[in-house]
PDB file of C-alpha atoms in Angstrom:
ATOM      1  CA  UNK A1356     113.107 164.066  91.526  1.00 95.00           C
ATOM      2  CA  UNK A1357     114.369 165.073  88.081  1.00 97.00           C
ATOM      3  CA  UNK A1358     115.100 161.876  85.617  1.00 98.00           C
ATOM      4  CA  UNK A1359     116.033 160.976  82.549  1.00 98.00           C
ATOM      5  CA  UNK A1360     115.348 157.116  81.877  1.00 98.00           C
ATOM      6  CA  UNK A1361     116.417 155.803  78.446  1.00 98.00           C
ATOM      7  CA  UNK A1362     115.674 152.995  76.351  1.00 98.00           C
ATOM      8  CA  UNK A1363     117.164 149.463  76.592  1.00 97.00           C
ATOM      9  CA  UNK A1364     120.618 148.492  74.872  1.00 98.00           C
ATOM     10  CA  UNK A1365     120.271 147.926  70.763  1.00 98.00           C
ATOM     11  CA  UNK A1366     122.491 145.317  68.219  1.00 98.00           C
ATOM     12  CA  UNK A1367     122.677 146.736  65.113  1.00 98.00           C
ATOM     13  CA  UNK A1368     124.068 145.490  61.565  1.00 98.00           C
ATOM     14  CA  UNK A1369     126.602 148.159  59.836  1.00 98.00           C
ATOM     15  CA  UNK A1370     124.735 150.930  57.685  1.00 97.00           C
ATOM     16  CA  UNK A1371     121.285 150.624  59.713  1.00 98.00           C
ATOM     17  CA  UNK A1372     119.693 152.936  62.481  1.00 98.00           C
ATOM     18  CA  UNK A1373     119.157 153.101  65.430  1.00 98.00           C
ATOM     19  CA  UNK A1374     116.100 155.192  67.367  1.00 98.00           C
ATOM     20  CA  UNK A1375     117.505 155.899  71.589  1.00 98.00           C
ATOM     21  CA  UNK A1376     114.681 157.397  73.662  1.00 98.00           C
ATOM     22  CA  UNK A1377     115.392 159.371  76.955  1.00 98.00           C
ATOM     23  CA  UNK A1378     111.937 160.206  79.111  1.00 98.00           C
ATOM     24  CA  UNK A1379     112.268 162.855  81.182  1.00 98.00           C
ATOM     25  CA  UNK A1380     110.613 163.228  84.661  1.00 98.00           C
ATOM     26  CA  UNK A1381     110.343 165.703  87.259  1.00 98.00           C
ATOM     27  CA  UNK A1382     110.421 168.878  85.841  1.00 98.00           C
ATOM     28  CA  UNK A1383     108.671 170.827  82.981  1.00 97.00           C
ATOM     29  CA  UNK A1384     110.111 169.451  79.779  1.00 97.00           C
ATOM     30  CA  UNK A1385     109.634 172.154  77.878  1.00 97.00           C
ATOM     31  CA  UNK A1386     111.320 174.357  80.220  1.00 95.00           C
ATOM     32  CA  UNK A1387     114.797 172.866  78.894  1.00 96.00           C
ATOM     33  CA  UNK A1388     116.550 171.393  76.050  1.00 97.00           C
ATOM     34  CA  UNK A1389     118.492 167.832  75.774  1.00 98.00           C
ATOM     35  CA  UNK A1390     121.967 167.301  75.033  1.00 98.00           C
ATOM     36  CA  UNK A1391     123.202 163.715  73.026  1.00 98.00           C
ATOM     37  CA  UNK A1392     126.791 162.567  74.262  1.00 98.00           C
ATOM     38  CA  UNK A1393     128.335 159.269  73.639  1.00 98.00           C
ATOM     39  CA  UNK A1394     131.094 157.494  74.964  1.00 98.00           C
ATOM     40  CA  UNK A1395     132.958 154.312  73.015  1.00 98.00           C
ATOM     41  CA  UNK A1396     134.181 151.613  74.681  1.00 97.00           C
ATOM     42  CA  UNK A1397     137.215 153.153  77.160  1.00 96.00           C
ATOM     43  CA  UNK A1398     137.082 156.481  74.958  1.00 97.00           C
ATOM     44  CA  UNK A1399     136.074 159.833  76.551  1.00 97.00           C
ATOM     45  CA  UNK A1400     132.998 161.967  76.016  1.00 98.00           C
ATOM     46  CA  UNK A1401     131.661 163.267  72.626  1.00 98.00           C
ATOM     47  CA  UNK A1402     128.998 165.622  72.547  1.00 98.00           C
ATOM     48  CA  UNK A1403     126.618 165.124  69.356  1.00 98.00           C
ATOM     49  CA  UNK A1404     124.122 167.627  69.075  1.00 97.00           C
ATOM     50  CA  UNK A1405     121.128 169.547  71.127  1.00 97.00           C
ATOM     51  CA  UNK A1406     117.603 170.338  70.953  1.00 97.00           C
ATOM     52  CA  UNK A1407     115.278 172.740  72.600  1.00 96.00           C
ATOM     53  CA  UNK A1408     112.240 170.961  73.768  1.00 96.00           C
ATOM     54  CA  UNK A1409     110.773 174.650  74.322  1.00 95.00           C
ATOM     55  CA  UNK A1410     110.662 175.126  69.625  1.00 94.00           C
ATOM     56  CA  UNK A1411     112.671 172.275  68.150  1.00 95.00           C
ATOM     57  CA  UNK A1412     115.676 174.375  67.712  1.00 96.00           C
ATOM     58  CA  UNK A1413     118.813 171.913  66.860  1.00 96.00           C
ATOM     59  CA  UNK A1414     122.150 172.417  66.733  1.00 96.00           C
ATOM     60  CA  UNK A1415     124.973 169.156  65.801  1.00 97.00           C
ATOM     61  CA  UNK A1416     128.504 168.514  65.924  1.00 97.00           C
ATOM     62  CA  UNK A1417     130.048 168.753  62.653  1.00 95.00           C
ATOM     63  CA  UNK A1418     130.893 164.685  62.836  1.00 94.00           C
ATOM     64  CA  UNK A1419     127.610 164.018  62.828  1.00 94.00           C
ATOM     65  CA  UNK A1420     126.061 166.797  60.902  1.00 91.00           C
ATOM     66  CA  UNK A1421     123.508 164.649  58.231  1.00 94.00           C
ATOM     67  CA  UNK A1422     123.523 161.366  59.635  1.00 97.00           C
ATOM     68  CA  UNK A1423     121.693 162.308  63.686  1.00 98.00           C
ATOM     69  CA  UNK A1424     118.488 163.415  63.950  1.00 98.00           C
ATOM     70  CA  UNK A1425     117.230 165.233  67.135  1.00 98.00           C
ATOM     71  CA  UNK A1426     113.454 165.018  67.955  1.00 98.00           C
ATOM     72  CA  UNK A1427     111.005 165.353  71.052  1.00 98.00           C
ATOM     73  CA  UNK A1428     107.593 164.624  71.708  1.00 97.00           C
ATOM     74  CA  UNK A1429     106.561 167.104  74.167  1.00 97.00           C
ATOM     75  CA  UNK A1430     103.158 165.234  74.710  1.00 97.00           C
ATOM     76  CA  UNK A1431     105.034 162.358  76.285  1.00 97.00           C
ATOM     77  CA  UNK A1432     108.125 164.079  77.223  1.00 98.00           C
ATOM     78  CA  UNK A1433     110.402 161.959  75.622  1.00 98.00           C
ATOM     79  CA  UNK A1434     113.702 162.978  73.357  1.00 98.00           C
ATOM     80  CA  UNK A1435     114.799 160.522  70.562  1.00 98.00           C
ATOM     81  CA  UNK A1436     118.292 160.523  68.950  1.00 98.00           C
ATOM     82  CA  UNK A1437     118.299 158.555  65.809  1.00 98.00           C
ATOM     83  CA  UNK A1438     121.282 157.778  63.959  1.00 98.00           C
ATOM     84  CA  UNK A1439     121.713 156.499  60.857  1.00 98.00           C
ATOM     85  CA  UNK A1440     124.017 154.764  58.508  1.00 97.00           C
ATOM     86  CA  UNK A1441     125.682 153.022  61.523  1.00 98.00           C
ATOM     87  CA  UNK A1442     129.613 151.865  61.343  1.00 98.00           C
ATOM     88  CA  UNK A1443     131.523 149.903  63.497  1.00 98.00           C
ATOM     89  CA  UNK A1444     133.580 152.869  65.339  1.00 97.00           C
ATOM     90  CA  UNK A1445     129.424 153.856  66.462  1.00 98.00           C
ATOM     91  CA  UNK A1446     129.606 151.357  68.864  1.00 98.00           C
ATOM     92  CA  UNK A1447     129.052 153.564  71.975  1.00 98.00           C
ATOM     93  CA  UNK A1448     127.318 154.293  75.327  1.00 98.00           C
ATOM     94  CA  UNK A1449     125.046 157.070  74.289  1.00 98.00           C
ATOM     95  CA  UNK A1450     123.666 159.600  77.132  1.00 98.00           C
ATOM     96  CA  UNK A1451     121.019 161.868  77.294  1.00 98.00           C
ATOM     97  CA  UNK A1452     121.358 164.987  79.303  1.00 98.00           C
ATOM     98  CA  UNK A1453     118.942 167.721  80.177  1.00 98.00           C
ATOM     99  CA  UNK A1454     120.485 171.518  79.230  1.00 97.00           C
ATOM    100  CA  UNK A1455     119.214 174.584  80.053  1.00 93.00           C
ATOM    101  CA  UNK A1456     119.857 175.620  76.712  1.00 91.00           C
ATOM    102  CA  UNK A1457     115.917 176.565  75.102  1.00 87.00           C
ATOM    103  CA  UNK A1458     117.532 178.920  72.421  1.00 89.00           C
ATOM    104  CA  UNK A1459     120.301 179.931  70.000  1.00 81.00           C
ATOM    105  CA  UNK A1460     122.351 181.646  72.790  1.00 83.00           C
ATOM    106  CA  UNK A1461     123.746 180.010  75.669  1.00 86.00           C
ATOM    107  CA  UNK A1462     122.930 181.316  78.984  1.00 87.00           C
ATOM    108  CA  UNK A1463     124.482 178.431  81.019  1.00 93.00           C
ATOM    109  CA  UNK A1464     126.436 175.554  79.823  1.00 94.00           C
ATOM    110  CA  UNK A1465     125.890 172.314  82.586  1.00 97.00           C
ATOM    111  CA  UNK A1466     124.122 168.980  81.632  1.00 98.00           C
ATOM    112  CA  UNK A1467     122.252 167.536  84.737  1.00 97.00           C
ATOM    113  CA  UNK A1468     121.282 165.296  85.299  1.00 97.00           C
ATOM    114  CA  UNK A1469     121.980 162.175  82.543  1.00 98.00           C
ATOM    115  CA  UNK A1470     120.466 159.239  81.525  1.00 98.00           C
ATOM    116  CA  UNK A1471     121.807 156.512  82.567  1.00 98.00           C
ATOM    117  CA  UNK A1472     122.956 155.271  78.900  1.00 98.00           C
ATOM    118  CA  UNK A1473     121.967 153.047  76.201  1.00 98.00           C
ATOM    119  CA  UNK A1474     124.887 150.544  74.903  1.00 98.00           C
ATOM    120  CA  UNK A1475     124.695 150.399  71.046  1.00 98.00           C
ATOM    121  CA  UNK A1476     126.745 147.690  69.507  1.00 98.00           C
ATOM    122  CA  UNK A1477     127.003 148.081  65.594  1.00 98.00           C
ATOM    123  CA  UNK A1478     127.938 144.305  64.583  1.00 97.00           C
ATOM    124  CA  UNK A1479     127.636 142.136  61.485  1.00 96.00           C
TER     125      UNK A1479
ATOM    126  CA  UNK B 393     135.873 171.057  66.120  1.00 71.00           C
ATOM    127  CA  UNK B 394     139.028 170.112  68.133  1.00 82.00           C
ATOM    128  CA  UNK B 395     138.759 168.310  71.997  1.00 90.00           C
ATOM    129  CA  UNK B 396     140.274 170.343  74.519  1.00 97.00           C
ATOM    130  CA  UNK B 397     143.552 169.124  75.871  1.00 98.00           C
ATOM    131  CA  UNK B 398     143.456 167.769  79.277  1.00 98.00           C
ATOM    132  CA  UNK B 399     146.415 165.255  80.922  1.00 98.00           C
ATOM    133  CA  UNK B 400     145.718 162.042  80.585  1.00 97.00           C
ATOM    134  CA  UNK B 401     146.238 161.337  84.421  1.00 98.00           C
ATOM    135  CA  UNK B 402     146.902 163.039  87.660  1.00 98.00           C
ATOM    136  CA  UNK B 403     147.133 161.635  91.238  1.00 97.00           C
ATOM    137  CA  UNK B 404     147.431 162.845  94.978  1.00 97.00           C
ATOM    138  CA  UNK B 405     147.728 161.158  98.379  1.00 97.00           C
ATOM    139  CA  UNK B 406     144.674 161.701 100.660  1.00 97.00           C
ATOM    140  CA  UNK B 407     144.567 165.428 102.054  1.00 97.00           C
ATOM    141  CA  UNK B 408     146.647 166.943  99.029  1.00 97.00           C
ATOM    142  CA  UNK B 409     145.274 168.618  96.633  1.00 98.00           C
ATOM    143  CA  UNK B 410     145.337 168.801  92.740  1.00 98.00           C
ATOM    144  CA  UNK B 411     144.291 170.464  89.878  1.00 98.00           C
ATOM    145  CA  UNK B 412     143.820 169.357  86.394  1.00 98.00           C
ATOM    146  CA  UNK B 413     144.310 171.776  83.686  1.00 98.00           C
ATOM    147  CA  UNK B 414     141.716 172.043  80.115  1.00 98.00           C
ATOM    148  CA  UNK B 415     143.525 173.824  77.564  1.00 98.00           C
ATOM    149  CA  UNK B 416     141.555 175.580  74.621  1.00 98.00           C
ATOM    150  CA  UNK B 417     141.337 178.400  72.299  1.00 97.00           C
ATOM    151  CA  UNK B 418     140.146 181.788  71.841  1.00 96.00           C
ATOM    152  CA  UNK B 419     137.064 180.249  69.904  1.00 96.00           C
ATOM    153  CA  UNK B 420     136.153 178.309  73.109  1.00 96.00           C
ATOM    154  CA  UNK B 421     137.338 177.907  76.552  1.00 97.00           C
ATOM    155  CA  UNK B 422     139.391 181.302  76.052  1.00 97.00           C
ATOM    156  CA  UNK B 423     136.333 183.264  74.573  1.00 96.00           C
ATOM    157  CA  UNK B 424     133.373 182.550  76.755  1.00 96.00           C
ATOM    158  CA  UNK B 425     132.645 181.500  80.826  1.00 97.00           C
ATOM    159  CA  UNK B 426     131.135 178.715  79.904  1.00 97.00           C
ATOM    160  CA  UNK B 427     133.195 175.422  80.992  1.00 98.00           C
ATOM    161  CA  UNK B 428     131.917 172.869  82.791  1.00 98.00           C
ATOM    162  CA  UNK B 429     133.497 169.853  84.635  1.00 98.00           C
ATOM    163  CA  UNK B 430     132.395 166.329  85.188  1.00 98.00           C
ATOM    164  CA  UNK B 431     133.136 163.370  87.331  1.00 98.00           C
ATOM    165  CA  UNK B 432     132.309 160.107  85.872  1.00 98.00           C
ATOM    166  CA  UNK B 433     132.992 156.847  87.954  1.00 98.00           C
ATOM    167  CA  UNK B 434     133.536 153.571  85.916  1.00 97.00           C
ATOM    168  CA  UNK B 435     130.295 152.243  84.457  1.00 96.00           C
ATOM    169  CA  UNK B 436     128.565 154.955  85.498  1.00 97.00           C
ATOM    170  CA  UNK B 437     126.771 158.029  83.991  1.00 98.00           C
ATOM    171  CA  UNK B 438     128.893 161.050  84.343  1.00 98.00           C
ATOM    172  CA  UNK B 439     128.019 164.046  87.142  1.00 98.00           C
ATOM    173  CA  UNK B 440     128.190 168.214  87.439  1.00 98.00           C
ATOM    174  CA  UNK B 441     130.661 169.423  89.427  1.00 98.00           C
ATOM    175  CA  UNK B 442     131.403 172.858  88.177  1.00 98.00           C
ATOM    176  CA  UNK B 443     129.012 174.950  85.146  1.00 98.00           C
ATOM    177  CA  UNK B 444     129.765 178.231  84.431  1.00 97.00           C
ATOM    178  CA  UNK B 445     134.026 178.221  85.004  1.00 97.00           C
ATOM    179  CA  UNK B 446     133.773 178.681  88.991  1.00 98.00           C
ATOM    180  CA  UNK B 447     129.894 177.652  89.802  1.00 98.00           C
ATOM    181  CA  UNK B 448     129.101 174.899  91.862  1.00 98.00           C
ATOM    182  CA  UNK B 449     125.606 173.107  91.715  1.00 97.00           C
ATOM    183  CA  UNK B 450     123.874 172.092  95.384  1.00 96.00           C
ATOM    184  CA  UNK B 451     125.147 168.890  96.847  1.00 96.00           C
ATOM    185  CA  UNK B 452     128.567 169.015  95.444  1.00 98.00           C
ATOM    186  CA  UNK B 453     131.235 169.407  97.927  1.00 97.00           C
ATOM    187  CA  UNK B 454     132.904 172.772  98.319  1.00 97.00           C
ATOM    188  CA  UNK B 455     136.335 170.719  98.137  1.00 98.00           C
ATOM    189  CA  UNK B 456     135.645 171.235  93.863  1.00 98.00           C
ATOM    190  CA  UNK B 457     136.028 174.670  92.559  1.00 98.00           C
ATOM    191  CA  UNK B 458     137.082 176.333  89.343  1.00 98.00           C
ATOM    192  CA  UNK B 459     138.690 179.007  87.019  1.00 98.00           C
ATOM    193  CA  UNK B 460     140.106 180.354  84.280  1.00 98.00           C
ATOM    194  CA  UNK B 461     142.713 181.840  82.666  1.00 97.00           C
ATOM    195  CA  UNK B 462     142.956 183.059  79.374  1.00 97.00           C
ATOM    196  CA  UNK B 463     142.385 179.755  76.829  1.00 98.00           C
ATOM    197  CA  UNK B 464     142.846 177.774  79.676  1.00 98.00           C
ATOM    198  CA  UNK B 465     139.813 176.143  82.766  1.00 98.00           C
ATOM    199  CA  UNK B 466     141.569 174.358  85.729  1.00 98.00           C
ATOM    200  CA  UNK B 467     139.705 172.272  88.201  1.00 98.00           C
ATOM    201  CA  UNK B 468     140.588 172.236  91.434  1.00 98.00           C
ATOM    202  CA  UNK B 469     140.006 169.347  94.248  1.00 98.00           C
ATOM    203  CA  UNK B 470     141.038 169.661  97.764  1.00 98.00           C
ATOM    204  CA  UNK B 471     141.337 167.647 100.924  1.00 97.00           C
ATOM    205  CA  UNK B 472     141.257 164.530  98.378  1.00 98.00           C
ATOM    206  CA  UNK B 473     139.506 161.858  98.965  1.00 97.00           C
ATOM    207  CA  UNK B 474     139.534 157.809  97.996  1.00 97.00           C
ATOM    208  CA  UNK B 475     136.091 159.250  96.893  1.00 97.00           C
ATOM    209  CA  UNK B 476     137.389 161.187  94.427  1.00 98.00           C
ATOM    210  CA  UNK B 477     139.038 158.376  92.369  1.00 98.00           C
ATOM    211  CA  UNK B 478     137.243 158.971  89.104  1.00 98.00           C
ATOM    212  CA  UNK B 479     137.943 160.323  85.553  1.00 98.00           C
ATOM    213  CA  UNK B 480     137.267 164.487  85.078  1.00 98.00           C
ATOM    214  CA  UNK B 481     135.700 165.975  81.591  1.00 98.00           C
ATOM    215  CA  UNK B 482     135.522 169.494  80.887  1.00 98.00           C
ATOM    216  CA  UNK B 483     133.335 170.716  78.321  1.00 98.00           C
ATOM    217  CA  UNK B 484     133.078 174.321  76.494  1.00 97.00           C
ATOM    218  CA  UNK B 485     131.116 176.191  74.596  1.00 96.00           C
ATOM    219  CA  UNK B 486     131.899 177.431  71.230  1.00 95.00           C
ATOM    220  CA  UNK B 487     132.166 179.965  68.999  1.00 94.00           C
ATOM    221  CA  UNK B 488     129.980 177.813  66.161  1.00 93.00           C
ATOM    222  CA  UNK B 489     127.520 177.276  68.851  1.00 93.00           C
ATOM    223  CA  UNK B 490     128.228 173.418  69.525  1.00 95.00           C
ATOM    224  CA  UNK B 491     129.961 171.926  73.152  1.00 97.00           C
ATOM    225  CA  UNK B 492     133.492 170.257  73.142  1.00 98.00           C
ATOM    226  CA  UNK B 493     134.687 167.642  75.801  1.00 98.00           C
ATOM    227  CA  UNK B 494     138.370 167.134  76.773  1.00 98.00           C
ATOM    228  CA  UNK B 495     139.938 163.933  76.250  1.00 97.00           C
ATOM    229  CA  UNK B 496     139.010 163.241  80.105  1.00 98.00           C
ATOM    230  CA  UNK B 497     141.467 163.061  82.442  1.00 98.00           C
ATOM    231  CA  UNK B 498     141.804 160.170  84.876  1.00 98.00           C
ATOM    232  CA  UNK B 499     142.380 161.023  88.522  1.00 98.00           C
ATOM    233  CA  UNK B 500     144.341 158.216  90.684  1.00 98.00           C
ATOM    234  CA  UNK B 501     143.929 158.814  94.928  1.00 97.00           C
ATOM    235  CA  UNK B 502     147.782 157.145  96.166  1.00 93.00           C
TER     236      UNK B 502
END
């Protein structure tokens, strides 16, 4: 069956980074791209960026524009989000989330399935 | 980019139905079918239930469907169920080529 697994829950110290991996499983990984959404503590959903895992095409939400980078390693078929220059308000649940999306135009908008979420805690 | 507005909270009795409202623009949910609903159940990852403004993915129940009108995507559940208890995200794409959520919208079975 199709899954996304991601890495284990991270502490980090204001202005560091952080590195979130999301394997994927049961399909062909190039065949799709991978959304980034994150979720603070009793907040709603925040969508952070794409990539196509099909030519590396990105796209990010203005908030994060320079401080998230999007990356895959088709040879392992893994997605990393890394972001940097963390603050305290980027404590979050962070989800991966495979999208059909392999190019600049959209041709379906639905992520599915997720990851099942990485807990980042920015802390001094 | 600016959220879409959804209500904060809706409820129903079991058997009722209900539909919660995702307000955008012309830029987004008003320009393109592309909205998309999710269910997400405390502590857990959220899940499809309509892509594509009306489309519903295999497995979810037929009581979910959706539409649109003009800037606005309503979701639609009926014959609730305890089941159902959960809180509901749209999401749109834009005209700048990124997604937007909705400030979720939490759903309360009476």
């Amino acid at each position: 069956q199709v899954q996304l697994v991601q890495s284990g829950a991270e502490v980090k110290k204001p202005g560091a980074s952080v590195k979130v991996s999301c394997k994927a499983s049961g399909y062909t990984f190039i065949s799709y791209g991978m959304s980034w959404v994150r979720q603070a503590p009793g907040q709603g959903l925040e969508w952070m960026g794409w990539i196509s895992a099909y030519n590396g095409y990105t796209k990010y939400a203005q908030n994060f524009q320079g401080r998230v980078t999007l990356t895959t390693d088709t040879s392992t078929s893994t997605a990393h989000m890394e972001l940097r220059g963390l603050r305290y308000d980027d404590t979050a649940v962070y989800f991966c989330a495979r999208d059909p999306r392999l190019y600049d135009i959209l041709t379906e908008n639905r992520f599915d399935p997720w990851g099942q979420g990485t807990l980042v805690t920015v802390s001094s | 980019q600016s959220a879409l507005t959804q209500p904060a909270s809706v409820s129903g009795s079991p058997g009722q139905s209900i539909t919660i409202s995702c307000t955008g623009t012309s830029s987004d949910v008003g320009g393109y079918n592309y909205v998309s609903w999710y269910q997400q159940h405390p502590g857990k990852a959220p899940k499809v239930m309509i892509f594509d403004v009306s489309n519903r993915p295999s497995g979810v129940s037929n009581r979910f469907s959706g539409s649109k009108s003009g800037n606005t995507a309503s979701l639609t559940i009926s014959g609730l169920q305890a089941e159902d208890e959960a809180d509901y995200y749209c999401c749109s794409y834009t005209s700048t080529g990124v997604r937007v959520f909705g400030g979720g919208t939490k759903l309360t079975v009476l």
